[in-house]
Structures are given as structure tokens and as C-alpha cells.
Short mmCIF file of C-alpha atoms and ligand atoms in Angstrom, two decimals:
data_model
loop_
_atom_site.label_atom_id
_atom_site.label_comp_id
_atom_site.label_asym_id
_atom_site.label_seq_id
_atom_site.Cartn_x
_atom_site.Cartn_y
_atom_site.Cartn_z
CA UNK Y 183 0.00 0.00 0.00
CA UNK Y 184 1.45 3.32 -1.09
CA UNK Y 185 0.73 6.10 1.40
CA UNK Y 186 0.63 9.76 0.44
CA UNK Y 187 0.47 12.50 3.04
CA UNK Y 188 -0.89 15.67 1.48
CA UNK Y 189 -0.50 18.91 3.40
CA UNK Y 190 -1.74 22.44 2.86
CA UNK Y 191 0.75 24.06 5.21
CA UNK Y 192 -0.43 27.63 4.59
CA UNK Y 193 -3.34 29.41 2.95
CA UNK Y 194 -1.35 32.51 2.05
CA UNK Y 195 -0.06 33.10 -1.47
CA UNK Y 196 1.94 35.75 -3.30
CA UNK Y 197 0.19 35.08 -6.63
CA UNK Y 198 -3.48 35.44 -7.52
CA UNK Y 199 -4.09 32.89 -10.30
CA UNK Y 200 -7.35 33.30 -12.15
CA UNK Y 201 -8.21 29.62 -11.60
CA UNK Y 202 -6.70 29.02 -8.14
CA UNK Y 203 -7.72 25.59 -6.81
CA UNK Y 204 -7.97 26.89 -3.28
CA UNK Y 205 -10.75 29.40 -2.70
CA UNK Y 206 -9.73 29.53 0.98
CA UNK Y 207 -6.39 31.07 0.12
CA UNK Y 208 -5.59 34.72 0.79
CA UNK Y 209 -3.65 36.32 -2.02
CA UNK Y 210 -2.03 39.24 -0.22
CA UNK Y 211 1.43 37.66 0.13
CA UNK Y 212 0.94 37.24 3.87
CA UNK Y 213 1.05 33.94 5.77
CA UNK Y 214 -2.45 32.79 6.60
CA UNK Y 215 -3.84 29.85 8.53
CA UNK Y 216 -0.47 28.15 8.83
CA UNK Y 217 0.07 24.70 10.20
CA UNK Y 218 2.75 24.74 12.86
CA UNK Y 219 5.93 22.71 12.49
CA UNK Y 220 4.89 20.79 15.62
CA UNK Y 221 1.48 19.91 14.13
CA UNK Y 222 3.15 18.79 10.91
CA UNK Y 223 5.62 16.38 12.49
CA UNK Y 224 3.32 15.18 15.27
CA UNK Y 225 0.88 14.06 12.60
CA UNK Y 226 3.55 12.27 10.55
CA UNK Y 227 5.11 10.64 13.60
CA UNK Y 228 1.68 9.46 14.71
CA UNK Y 229 1.32 7.79 11.29
CA UNK Y 230 4.85 6.35 11.56
CA UNK Y 231 6.10 7.97 8.35
CA UNK Y 232 8.63 5.76 6.60
CA UNK Y 233 10.97 5.93 3.63
CA UNK Y 234 8.34 4.16 1.48
CA UNK Y 235 5.84 7.02 1.86
CA UNK Y 236 5.33 10.21 -0.12
CA UNK Y 237 4.78 13.61 1.50
CA UNK Y 238 3.24 16.46 -0.49
CA UNK Y 239 3.89 19.99 0.67
CA UNK Y 240 1.37 22.39 -0.81
CA UNK Y 241 -0.45 25.63 0.03
CA UNK Y 242 -1.35 28.44 -0.79
CA UNK Y 243 2.28 29.00 -1.61
CA UNK Y 244 4.23 26.65 0.67
CA UNK Y 245 7.42 28.70 0.49
CA UNK Y 246 5.53 31.51 2.22
CA UNK Y 247 5.25 29.40 5.36
CA UNK Y 248 7.22 31.25 8.03
CA UNK Y 249 9.10 28.05 9.00
CA UNK Y 250 9.38 26.29 5.66
CA UNK Y 251 13.09 25.61 6.28
CA UNK Y 252 12.23 23.61 9.41
CA UNK Y 253 9.54 21.66 7.58
CA UNK Y 254 11.73 20.67 4.62
CA UNK Y 255 14.90 20.15 6.67
CA UNK Y 256 12.94 18.16 9.25
CA UNK Y 257 11.77 15.73 6.57
CA UNK Y 258 15.33 14.81 5.55
CA UNK Y 259 15.95 12.11 8.21
CA UNK Y 260 12.80 10.18 7.27
CA UNK Y 261 14.20 9.35 3.82
CA UNK Y 262 10.72 9.59 2.25
CA UNK Y 263 9.83 11.10 -1.10
CA UNK Y 264 8.78 14.75 -0.80
CA UNK Y 265 6.95 16.74 -3.47
CA UNK Y 266 6.83 20.51 -3.17
CA UNK Y 267 4.13 22.24 -5.21
CA UNK Y 268 5.31 25.83 -5.46
CA UNK Y 269 4.94 28.71 -7.89
CA UNK Y 270 8.73 28.96 -7.70
CA UNK Y 271 8.81 32.70 -7.13
CA UNK Y 272 10.51 32.61 -3.71
CA UNK Y 273 12.97 29.81 -4.33
CA UNK Y 274 15.97 32.08 -4.69
CA UNK Y 275 15.23 33.51 -1.21
CA UNK Y 276 16.40 30.23 0.30
CA UNK Y 277 19.50 28.07 0.41
CA UNK Y 278 18.09 24.66 -0.57
CA UNK Y 279 21.44 23.00 -1.20
CA UNK Y 280 20.97 20.68 1.82
CA UNK Y 281 18.01 18.96 0.16
CA UNK Y 282 18.66 15.71 -1.66
CA UNK Y 283 17.15 13.84 -4.62
CA UNK Y 284 14.15 12.74 -2.49
CA UNK Y 285 12.80 16.31 -2.75
CA UNK Y 286 11.05 17.01 -6.07
CA UNK Y 287 9.80 20.47 -7.00
CA UNK Y 288 6.75 20.86 -9.25
CA UNK Y 289 6.39 24.34 -10.69
CA UNK Y 290 3.64 25.65 -12.99
CA UNK Y 291 4.24 27.57 -16.21
CA UNK Y 292 1.24 29.21 -17.87
CA UNK Y 293 2.84 30.07 -21.22
CA UNK Y 294 5.40 32.67 -22.27
CA UNK Y 295 6.05 35.68 -20.05
CA UNK Y 296 3.14 37.91 -20.95
CA UNK Y 297 0.58 35.12 -20.70
CA UNK Y 298 2.08 33.64 -17.54
CA UNK Y 299 1.93 37.00 -15.75
CA UNK Y 300 -1.65 37.54 -16.89
CA UNK Y 301 -2.70 34.21 -15.34
CA UNK Y 302 -0.90 34.77 -12.01
CA UNK Y 303 -1.99 38.44 -12.11
CA UNK Y 304 1.45 39.47 -10.85
CA UNK Y 305 3.75 41.30 -13.21
CA UNK Y 306 7.26 39.93 -12.92
CA UNK Y 307 6.13 36.53 -11.59
CA UNK Y 308 7.36 34.71 -14.71
CA UNK Y 309 10.91 36.03 -14.32
CA UNK Y 310 10.96 35.07 -10.64
CA UNK Y 311 9.81 31.55 -11.51
CA UNK Y 312 12.43 31.26 -14.26
CA UNK Y 313 15.10 32.28 -11.75
CA UNK Y 314 13.79 29.71 -9.25
CA UNK Y 315 13.92 26.92 -11.84
CA UNK Y 316 17.45 27.86 -12.83
CA UNK Y 317 18.58 27.83 -9.21
CA UNK Y 318 17.04 24.42 -8.51
CA UNK Y 319 18.45 22.81 -11.66
CA UNK Y 320 21.91 24.29 -11.35
CA UNK Y 321 22.47 24.51 -7.60
CA UNK Y 322 20.65 21.57 -6.02
CA UNK Y 323 20.33 17.80 -6.40
CA UNK Y 324 16.54 17.99 -6.34
CA UNK Y 325 14.60 16.72 -9.38
CA UNK Y 326 12.63 19.54 -10.98
CA UNK Y 327 9.34 19.21 -12.87
CA UNK Y 328 7.52 21.89 -14.83
CA UNK Y 329 3.73 21.74 -15.07
CA UNK Y 330 2.61 23.36 -18.33
CA UNK Y 331 -1.02 24.38 -17.83
CA UNK Y 332 -3.02 25.20 -20.94
CA UNK Y 333 -5.23 28.28 -20.58
CA UNK Y 334 -7.66 30.23 -22.76
CA UNK Y 335 -5.24 33.05 -23.49
CA UNK Y 336 -2.67 30.58 -24.83
CA UNK Y 337 -5.36 29.07 -27.07
CA UNK Y 338 -6.29 32.50 -28.44
CA UNK Y 339 -2.90 34.19 -28.70
CA UNK Y 340 -0.52 31.31 -29.35
CA UNK Y 341 -2.66 28.90 -31.40
CA UNK Y 342 0.34 27.01 -32.76
CA UNK Y 343 2.01 26.79 -29.32
CA UNK Y 344 5.19 28.07 -30.95
CA UNK Y 345 5.78 31.03 -28.67
CA UNK Y 346 5.26 28.91 -25.58
CA UNK Y 347 7.69 26.27 -26.81
CA UNK Y 348 10.22 28.94 -27.79
CA UNK Y 349 10.16 30.07 -24.15
CA UNK Y 350 11.10 26.50 -23.15
CA UNK Y 351 13.94 26.52 -25.68
CA UNK Y 352 15.16 29.84 -24.40
CA UNK Y 353 14.84 29.82 -20.64
CA UNK Y 354 12.48 27.38 -18.91
CA UNK Y 355 14.70 24.82 -17.19
CA UNK Y 356 13.71 21.50 -15.61
CA UNK Y 357 15.48 18.16 -15.36
CA UNK Y 358 12.96 15.48 -14.42
CA UNK Y 359 9.51 15.63 -16.05
CA UNK Y 360 7.10 17.86 -17.91
CA UNK Y 361 3.47 17.73 -16.74
CA UNK Y 362 0.87 18.54 -19.38
CA UNK Y 363 -2.55 19.60 -18.20
CA UNK Y 364 -5.17 22.29 -18.67
CA UNK Y 365 -6.72 25.00 -16.56
CA UNK Y 366 -9.41 23.44 -14.38
CA UNK Y 367 -12.89 24.78 -13.76
CA UNK Y 368 -12.79 25.90 -10.14
CA UNK Y 369 -14.79 28.13 -7.83
CA UNK Y 370 -12.23 30.86 -8.47
CA UNK Y 371 -12.22 30.43 -12.26
CA UNK Y 372 -16.02 30.73 -12.26
CA UNK Y 373 -15.81 33.92 -10.17
CA UNK Y 374 -13.36 35.28 -12.74
CA UNK Y 375 -15.59 34.39 -15.69
CA UNK Y 376 -13.10 31.92 -17.23
CA UNK Y 377 -14.44 29.79 -20.06
CA UNK Y 378 -14.21 26.01 -19.82
CA UNK Y 379 -11.45 24.70 -22.10
CA UNK Y 380 -13.01 22.37 -24.66
CA UNK Y 381 -11.73 18.85 -25.25
CA UNK Y 382 -10.99 19.80 -28.87
CA UNK Y 383 -8.70 22.64 -27.83
CA UNK Y 384 -7.14 20.66 -24.99
CA UNK Y 385 -6.38 17.60 -27.10
CA UNK Y 386 -4.95 19.71 -29.94
CA UNK Y 387 -2.49 21.40 -27.57
CA UNK Y 388 -1.67 18.15 -25.74
CA UNK Y 389 -0.54 16.74 -29.09
CA UNK Y 390 1.56 19.82 -29.93
CA UNK Y 391 3.27 19.73 -26.55
CA UNK Y 392 3.60 15.95 -26.46
CA UNK Y 393 5.27 15.89 -29.89
CA UNK Y 394 7.74 18.55 -28.83
CA UNK Y 395 8.69 17.07 -25.46
CA UNK Y 396 8.85 13.47 -26.67
CA UNK Y 397 11.54 14.59 -29.12
CA UNK Y 398 13.47 16.03 -26.20
CA UNK Y 399 13.28 12.58 -24.60
CA UNK Y 400 11.95 13.82 -21.26
CA UNK Y 401 9.42 12.10 -19.04
CA UNK Y 402 5.90 13.32 -19.89
CA UNK Y 403 2.99 13.19 -17.43
CA UNK Y 404 -0.48 13.95 -18.80
CA UNK Y 405 -3.52 14.38 -16.57
CA UNK Y 406 -6.82 16.25 -16.26
CA UNK Y 407 -6.79 16.88 -19.97
CA UNK Y 408 -7.98 15.37 -23.23
CA UNK Y 409 -5.82 12.99 -25.27
CA UNK Y 410 -8.18 12.10 -28.11
CA UNK Y 411 -5.97 13.75 -30.77
CA UNK Y 412 -3.19 11.22 -30.11
CA UNK Y 413 -4.59 8.35 -32.11
CA UNK Y 414 -1.59 6.09 -31.48
CA UNK Y 415 -2.37 6.02 -27.75
CA UNK Y 416 -5.58 4.16 -28.44
CA UNK Y 417 -3.84 0.98 -29.51
CA UNK Y 418 -0.64 1.39 -27.50
CA UNK Y 419 -0.28 -1.03 -24.60
CA UNK Y 420 -0.86 0.71 -21.28
CA UNK Y 421 1.01 -0.66 -18.27
CA UNK Y 422 -1.22 -0.40 -15.22
CA UNK Y 423 -0.02 0.66 -11.81
CA UNK Y 424 -1.53 -2.00 -9.54
CA UNK Y 425 -0.32 -0.67 -6.23
CA UNK Y 426 -3.11 0.35 -3.86
CA UNK Y 427 -3.04 3.98 -2.83
CA UNK Y 428 -4.23 5.91 0.18
CA UNK Y 429 -4.07 9.70 0.44
CA UNK Y 430 -4.23 11.44 3.81
CA UNK Y 431 -5.02 15.13 3.76
CA UNK Y 432 -4.03 17.47 6.58
CA UNK Y 433 -4.00 21.20 7.17
CA UNK Y 434 -4.00 23.21 10.38
CA UNK Y 435 -7.65 22.55 11.19
CA UNK Y 436 -8.65 19.24 9.68
CA UNK Y 437 -7.54 15.86 8.42
CA UNK Y 438 -9.28 13.25 6.30
CA UNK Y 439 -8.64 10.38 3.96
CA UNK Y 440 -9.19 11.59 0.42
CA UNK Y 441 -11.77 9.87 -1.74
CA UNK Y 442 -10.06 8.65 -4.94
CA UNK Y 443 -13.21 7.68 -6.82
CA UNK Y 444 -12.84 8.41 -10.50
CA UNK Y 445 -15.10 11.19 -11.70
CA UNK Y 446 -16.97 9.91 -14.78
CA UNK Y 447 -17.11 12.68 -17.36
CA UNK Y 448 -19.91 12.63 -19.95
CA UNK Y 449 -17.38 12.38 -22.78
CA UNK Y 450 -16.13 9.04 -21.42
CA UNK Y 451 -19.33 7.22 -22.41
CA UNK Y 452 -18.31 6.49 -25.99
CA UNK Y 453 -14.66 7.55 -26.10
CA UNK Y 454 -12.10 4.88 -27.04
CA UNK Y 455 -9.49 6.70 -24.93
CA UNK Y 456 -11.57 6.72 -21.75
CA UNK Y 457 -9.61 3.97 -20.00
CA UNK Y 458 -6.37 5.93 -20.36
CA UNK Y 459 -7.71 9.38 -19.65
CA UNK Y 460 -6.49 10.07 -16.10
CA UNK Y 461 -7.10 12.63 -13.45
CA UNK Y 462 -4.51 13.61 -10.90
CA UNK Y 463 -7.24 15.34 -8.93
CA UNK Y 464 -9.73 12.44 -8.73
CA UNK Y 465 -7.57 9.35 -9.00
CA UNK Y 466 -4.16 10.66 -8.13
CA UNK Y 467 -2.82 9.09 -11.31
CA UNK Y 468 -1.20 10.43 -14.45
CA UNK Y 469 -0.61 8.93 -17.86
CA UNK Y 470 3.15 8.79 -18.21
CA UNK Y 471 5.27 8.37 -21.32
CA UNK Y 472 9.00 7.75 -21.20
CA UNK Y 473 11.45 5.74 -23.29
CA UNK Y 474 8.67 4.53 -25.57
CA UNK Y 475 6.52 3.14 -22.76
CA UNK Y 476 3.05 4.32 -21.82
CA UNK Y 477 2.11 3.62 -18.23
CA UNK Y 478 0.12 4.77 -15.22
CA UNK Y 479 2.00 6.55 -12.53
CA UNK Y 480 1.56 9.03 -9.73
CA UNK Y 481 1.97 12.71 -10.55
S1 SF4 M 708 -12.68 10.52 -22.26
FE1 SF4 M 708 -12.01 10.92 -24.37
S2 SF4 M 708 -12.99 12.84 -24.98
FE2 SF4 M 708 -13.13 12.69 -22.72
S3 SF4 M 708 -11.34 13.86 -22.01
FE3 SF4 M 708 -10.75 11.67 -22.14
S4 SF4 M 708 -9.84 11.46 -24.17
FE4 SF4 M 708 -10.97 13.39 -24.17
#
């Protein structure tokens, strides 16, 4: 049984993304509703955290937690896998050279600079994220993933995806995996009047990005998006991940075991890709492609 411990350690953030998943987050760059370091480790010790487990450190923006150094440094002796979901903007404020290869950073990119900053609604956020990626890749042993999130502005202003991919050529560094997904419909996206991204648009861009990154021979993780434009995937053998999974969620005020029931979308009814269309949000799985193999894996 694979165990995942998922934490929202703070509900403060220094960005204000138009589709933020967390409608409880405050976007004024101040710490808010933080979990204490003691709460964090008491919970993990109670569950007897071991090297076989995965810990997810999320927020808000987790690097805004006032004691983030103690949280990350304190996880080192456990030898477990740690994923840090961060916007990457504050990375260069810290010395992370003590972290080892068990600590993986997952950082979103919303397109080239102008589009990225319009999604985060913070001018200059793209350049800070680029600097954070460069630091992690060049100065630490931590694996670094970029999550490329398709949005409506990219669809309208970069219909070929060329400008976005040129930004990768020029300056977006990572050394472990590229995640391909699309902007989700959330409470916040509805408040901001964002249009749902259609499966046609999503699958067209997934193919553009997949073709580009597969030539670069990097690990590709696709989730919460449409893959119907990639005809070859229909007949390609899919290696299933059979390991049972349990996800524990904890923040300052609550804990629960997350329900991993797959959400059946209407489009699945007659789609030949439905069995390989995966959701990191509902199932905690991604469709992964690397070295000519297509398989299920965790994000
Ligand atoms: S089930 Fe088919 S149409 Fe629906 S999102 Fe998945 S691949 Fe696209």
C-alpha cells in the first residue's frame, strides 16, 4: 500500500491565479492559517512515516510558510519522497542546497512571459519563476518538474504553441519531467468568468506539446486533460499501476482520507481513450510516457 500525506501548510499566497484551486487562500502575500511545524511532524510521527511514503507539501504558496526551512529540513531524516508544489517565485530567497534527490519540486508555467503574468496576475512573476527553476536545476540535487497548464489566453494568442515552446527553448529549465494539463474549472475560475477549455482545444495542444517534449526525450505526465488527438495512444499497450493507494489530507484545522473515486465525465461514455484518460485530482494518477513506454504513474 502506497501512502501519500498531502498537506496544505499555509493558505497565504503571493500570486493570484485566475483559476486558483484553493478558494480559501488569501492572495495578499501574507502567511495565513499556517500549520505549525509541531502539528506537521506530530501528525507524521503518529502515522509512523517511513521511507516508502510520499509527502506532499502544498499551500497556498508553501514557500511563504514562516518556517518552511524547518519543515523541509525536518523531513530529511525520514528518507521519504517529498513533493513541493510551489509557484517557484521565492525559491531564490532560500539556500536549498541541503536537500537531496528525495525532494522534487513541481512548478507551474502558464505560457510565455506575458501570458504567464496575466494568469498569475502578478507582473514579474514569470521572471521570478524562471530564476527559481534555474537555481534548482543548477544549484541543487533535487529533481525539478515543470507543469505546463493550458489556458484560454494561450489558445487565443498562441494557437500554434510556438511562442510557448520557444520560451522552453530559451529559458524554462527542468530536469525530471514535464506535466501537461489544462486549466481546471474551479470556484475561483467561475468567479473570474473563465471559459471552460473544450476537449478539442485541450487535445490539440496536448498533441503539440507531447510531440515537442517526446523529441526532447523527457518524461511526460499527462492528466486532467484530453488525449483524443493522439490516435496512437488508443492501440498502444498501457502498463497499469496496480499498487493500492491511500491519500491522507491534513492542514491546520482538519484531516481526512481523500476519496479517490474516479469522476466519470460525460465524454467518457463512448470515447475509445476513456480507459487511459487520467485525473490527478480524482484518481491521483497520471498517464506517463518515457522511453517509448506508456504507463500509469503518480503525478
Ligand atoms: S474521455 Fe475521451 S474525450 Fe473525454 S477527455 Fe478523455 S480522451 Fe478526451
